[in-house]
Amino acid sequence: MSRLLHISASPRGAESISLGIAETFTEEYLAAHPGAEVDRFDLWDGTLPEFGPAAVAAKMAVIGGAEPTGDQVEPWAAAVRAFERFDRYDRYLFSVPMWNAGVPYKLKQLIDVLSQPGLVFDVSVETGYRPLLTGKRATVIYTSSVWGPGVGPGFGSDFQSTYFGDWLRWAGITDVQEIRHHPTLTGDHAHARKLADDRARRLARTF
């Protein structure tokens, strides 16, 4: 039985376009995959641990081949627990609105918490990074209201999908499909939403 985790980076609730498209996807996914498990991780629910000085010291200790000690122990354990929660699933749905040309800081926080040596990656002086999150699949919903393909530089840049897509590949998740909603300031929002919902349904059936 497949296990799908929807990771929501939007704090806007019912007003969120990315969450709305995600609901379309998950409804179709459950209809097409009887018995499948779908869970949601709202990155704004307060359960995502911080990754501050003690956690960074723990990470560097582990990279150096040592065990975290003292005030490093609990932050490292919290990061491991967050990774184990994430790693229980074989499929992921990410709903990612664009913030300031990039991703919401809570999604960056998740990346920083999860990206630990021996969990998401190994590294060597001979070959560099080796991804460890292999054999998993992801669908990513990218939304923005100002930036869009083909608009001029005055409307911003897309560091949203370039950054997040690079992290997925770096971690080992290479089976990735995208759903995009970029109507721009002058576009037809209703038509753009219909296209995004239609694509979400199509992809969900075979995900």
Short mmCIF file of C-alpha atoms in Angstrom, two decimals:
data_model
loop_
_atom_site.label_atom_id
_atom_site.label_comp_id
_atom_site.label_asym_id
_atom_site.label_seq_id
_atom_site.Cartn_x
_atom_site.Cartn_y
_atom_site.Cartn_z
CA MET A 1 0.00 0.00 0.00
CA SER A 2 1.37 3.40 -0.95
CA ARG A 3 1.76 6.12 1.65
CA LEU A 4 1.44 9.74 0.55
CA LEU A 5 2.47 12.72 2.68
CA HIS A 6 1.17 16.14 1.73
CA ILE A 7 3.57 18.79 2.99
CA SER A 8 1.96 22.22 3.03
CA ALA A 9 4.14 25.33 3.03
CA SER A 10 1.24 27.80 2.92
CA PRO A 11 -0.21 29.42 6.07
CA ARG A 12 -3.29 30.81 4.28
CA GLY A 13 -5.77 28.00 4.90
CA ALA A 14 -8.90 28.20 2.75
CA GLU A 15 -7.49 31.27 0.96
CA SER A 16 -4.48 29.33 -0.34
CA ILE A 17 -4.40 28.46 -4.04
CA SER A 18 -1.66 25.88 -3.53
CA LEU A 19 -3.67 24.16 -0.80
CA GLY A 20 -6.77 24.16 -2.96
CA ILE A 21 -4.95 22.46 -5.81
CA ALA A 22 -3.48 19.98 -3.31
CA GLU A 23 -7.00 19.11 -2.14
CA THR A 24 -7.99 18.43 -5.75
CA PHE A 25 -4.95 16.15 -6.12
CA THR A 26 -5.51 14.19 -2.90
CA GLU A 27 -9.22 13.67 -3.57
CA GLU A 28 -8.44 12.23 -7.00
CA TYR A 29 -5.53 10.21 -5.62
CA LEU A 30 -7.73 8.53 -3.00
CA ALA A 31 -10.42 7.82 -5.58
CA ALA A 32 -7.88 6.21 -7.92
CA HIS A 33 -5.96 4.32 -5.20
CA PRO A 34 -8.44 2.61 -2.84
CA GLY A 35 -6.79 1.82 0.47
CA ALA A 36 -3.95 4.31 0.02
CA GLU A 37 -2.88 6.32 3.04
CA VAL A 38 -2.71 10.12 2.83
CA ASP A 39 -1.41 12.26 5.68
CA ARG A 40 -0.79 16.00 5.87
CA PHE A 41 2.09 17.87 7.47
CA ASP A 42 1.27 21.54 7.94
CA LEU A 43 4.66 23.19 8.34
CA TRP A 44 3.01 25.96 10.37
CA ASP A 45 1.53 23.69 13.04
CA GLY A 46 4.41 24.17 15.50
CA THR A 47 5.82 20.64 15.31
CA LEU A 48 8.78 21.41 13.06
CA PRO A 49 11.88 21.71 15.29
CA GLU A 50 14.24 24.64 15.17
CA PHE A 51 17.74 24.11 13.82
CA GLY A 52 19.94 26.48 15.80
CA PRO A 53 23.51 26.61 17.15
CA ALA A 54 23.40 23.36 19.16
CA ALA A 55 21.84 21.45 16.25
CA VAL A 56 24.45 22.80 13.84
CA ALA A 57 27.22 21.75 16.25
CA ALA A 58 25.67 18.28 16.41
CA LYS A 59 25.57 18.03 12.63
CA MET A 60 29.23 19.00 12.35
CA ALA A 61 30.13 16.47 15.04
CA VAL A 62 28.39 13.71 13.09
CA ILE A 63 30.09 14.76 9.84
CA GLY A 64 33.39 14.54 11.70
CA GLY A 65 32.62 11.02 12.89
CA ALA A 66 31.74 11.90 16.50
CA GLU A 67 28.55 11.63 18.56
CA PRO A 68 26.59 14.72 19.63
CA THR A 69 27.19 15.55 23.28
CA GLY A 70 25.79 17.87 25.93
CA ASP A 71 23.30 20.42 24.63
CA GLN A 72 23.70 18.95 21.12
CA VAL A 73 21.93 15.69 21.98
CA GLU A 74 18.28 16.77 22.06
CA PRO A 75 18.38 19.03 18.97
CA TRP A 76 20.00 16.19 17.03
CA ALA A 77 17.39 13.72 18.30
CA ALA A 78 14.63 16.14 17.24
CA ALA A 79 16.10 16.35 13.73
CA VAL A 80 16.29 12.56 13.53
CA ARG A 81 12.66 12.26 14.63
CA ALA A 82 11.61 14.76 11.96
CA PHE A 83 13.50 12.77 9.35
CA GLU A 84 11.91 9.50 10.49
CA ARG A 85 8.47 11.09 10.22
CA PHE A 86 9.29 12.17 6.66
CA ASP A 87 10.95 8.92 5.63
CA ARG A 88 7.91 6.76 6.50
CA TYR A 89 6.33 7.72 3.17
CA ASP A 90 7.14 6.66 -0.37
CA ARG A 91 5.23 9.50 -2.09
CA TYR A 92 5.16 13.20 -1.36
CA LEU A 93 2.91 16.06 -2.40
CA PHE A 94 4.37 19.51 -1.76
CA SER A 95 2.23 22.64 -2.01
CA VAL A 96 4.66 25.54 -2.44
CA PRO A 97 3.62 29.17 -2.89
CA MET A 98 6.22 31.65 -4.09
CA TRP A 99 7.50 34.05 -1.43
CA ASN A 100 9.89 36.79 -2.52
CA ALA A 101 10.97 34.82 -5.61
CA GLY A 102 11.73 31.77 -3.46
CA VAL A 103 10.00 29.37 -1.05
CA PRO A 104 8.37 30.10 2.34
CA TYR A 105 10.90 30.07 5.14
CA LYS A 106 9.13 27.17 6.84
CA LEU A 107 9.91 24.96 3.85
CA LYS A 108 13.55 26.05 4.03
CA GLN A 109 13.46 25.17 7.73
CA LEU A 110 12.17 21.69 6.89
CA ILE A 111 14.99 21.25 4.38
CA ASP A 112 17.59 22.36 6.92
CA VAL A 113 16.19 20.02 9.58
CA LEU A 114 15.99 16.99 7.29
CA SER A 115 19.27 17.38 5.41
CA GLN A 116 21.51 15.48 7.78
CA PRO A 117 24.56 13.25 7.20
CA GLY A 118 23.70 9.56 7.16
CA LEU A 119 19.99 10.34 6.75
CA VAL A 120 19.56 12.35 3.55
CA PHE A 121 23.14 12.36 2.30
CA ASP A 122 26.64 10.99 2.61
CA VAL A 123 29.69 12.93 1.46
CA SER A 124 33.26 12.01 0.61
CA VAL A 125 36.32 13.96 -0.51
CA GLU A 126 36.60 11.75 -3.60
CA THR A 127 33.05 11.85 -4.98
CA GLY A 128 31.22 14.60 -3.10
CA TYR A 129 27.61 14.13 -2.05
CA ARG A 130 25.72 10.85 -2.35
CA PRO A 131 21.91 11.05 -2.03
CA LEU A 132 20.16 8.59 0.27
CA LEU A 133 16.43 9.31 -0.31
CA THR A 134 16.16 7.07 -3.35
CA GLY A 135 13.11 5.16 -4.58
CA LYS A 136 10.61 7.86 -3.64
CA ARG A 137 8.30 9.98 -5.81
CA ALA A 138 7.15 13.60 -5.49
CA THR A 139 4.59 15.93 -6.99
CA VAL A 140 5.16 19.64 -6.42
CA ILE A 141 2.54 22.36 -6.75
CA TYR A 142 4.19 25.70 -7.53
CA THR A 143 2.03 28.83 -7.35
CA SER A 144 2.66 32.55 -7.76
CA SER A 145 0.49 35.56 -8.50
CA VAL A 146 2.98 38.07 -9.96
CA TRP A 147 5.82 36.09 -11.54
CA GLY A 148 5.00 33.83 -14.49
CA PRO A 149 6.77 32.28 -17.46
CA GLY A 150 7.54 34.85 -20.14
CA VAL A 151 6.98 37.98 -18.04
CA GLY A 152 9.63 40.68 -17.84
CA PRO A 153 12.25 40.98 -15.08
CA GLY A 154 10.16 43.62 -13.34
CA PHE A 155 7.77 40.87 -12.29
CA GLY A 156 10.39 38.93 -10.36
CA SER A 157 12.35 35.71 -10.84
CA ASP A 158 11.77 32.02 -10.23
CA PHE A 159 14.11 30.82 -7.50
CA GLN A 160 11.16 28.85 -6.11
CA SER A 161 11.21 25.83 -8.41
CA THR A 162 14.93 25.99 -9.23
CA TYR A 163 15.88 25.86 -5.54
CA PHE A 164 13.36 23.27 -4.42
CA GLY A 165 13.80 21.06 -7.48
CA ASP A 166 17.55 21.07 -6.90
CA TRP A 167 17.08 19.99 -3.27
CA LEU A 168 14.83 17.10 -4.28
CA ARG A 169 17.40 15.85 -6.79
CA TRP A 170 20.27 16.35 -4.34
CA ALA A 171 18.40 14.28 -1.75
CA GLY A 172 17.78 11.49 -4.28
CA ILE A 173 14.14 12.13 -5.23
CA THR A 174 14.39 12.24 -9.02
CA ASP A 175 10.90 11.01 -9.97
CA VAL A 176 9.28 14.46 -9.76
CA GLN A 177 6.26 15.93 -11.53
CA GLU A 178 5.06 19.52 -11.34
CA ILE A 179 1.74 21.34 -11.25
CA ARG A 180 1.99 25.08 -11.90
CA HIS A 181 -0.36 27.99 -11.31
CA HIS A 182 1.15 31.30 -12.48
CA PRO A 183 -1.69 33.49 -13.80
CA THR A 184 0.31 36.75 -13.33
CA LEU A 185 -1.31 40.06 -12.44
CA THR A 186 -3.22 40.39 -15.70
CA GLY A 187 -3.99 36.74 -16.45
CA ASP A 188 -7.21 34.79 -16.24
CA HIS A 189 -7.08 33.36 -12.73
CA ALA A 190 -10.13 31.12 -13.19
CA HIS A 191 -8.72 29.58 -16.36
CA ALA A 192 -5.28 29.10 -14.78
CA ARG A 193 -6.88 27.38 -11.79
CA LYS A 194 -8.89 25.08 -14.03
CA LEU A 195 -5.76 24.06 -15.91
CA ALA A 196 -3.93 23.38 -12.64
CA ASP A 197 -6.81 21.36 -11.20
CA ASP A 198 -7.14 19.34 -14.42
CA ARG A 199 -3.43 18.53 -14.37
CA ALA A 200 -3.61 17.64 -10.67
CA ARG A 201 -6.37 15.11 -11.38
CA ARG A 202 -4.48 13.58 -14.30
CA LEU A 203 -1.25 13.19 -12.36
CA ALA A 204 -2.97 11.89 -9.22
CA ARG A 205 -4.52 8.97 -11.08
CA THR A 206 -1.13 7.44 -11.92
CA PHE A 207 0.98 8.70 -9.00
#
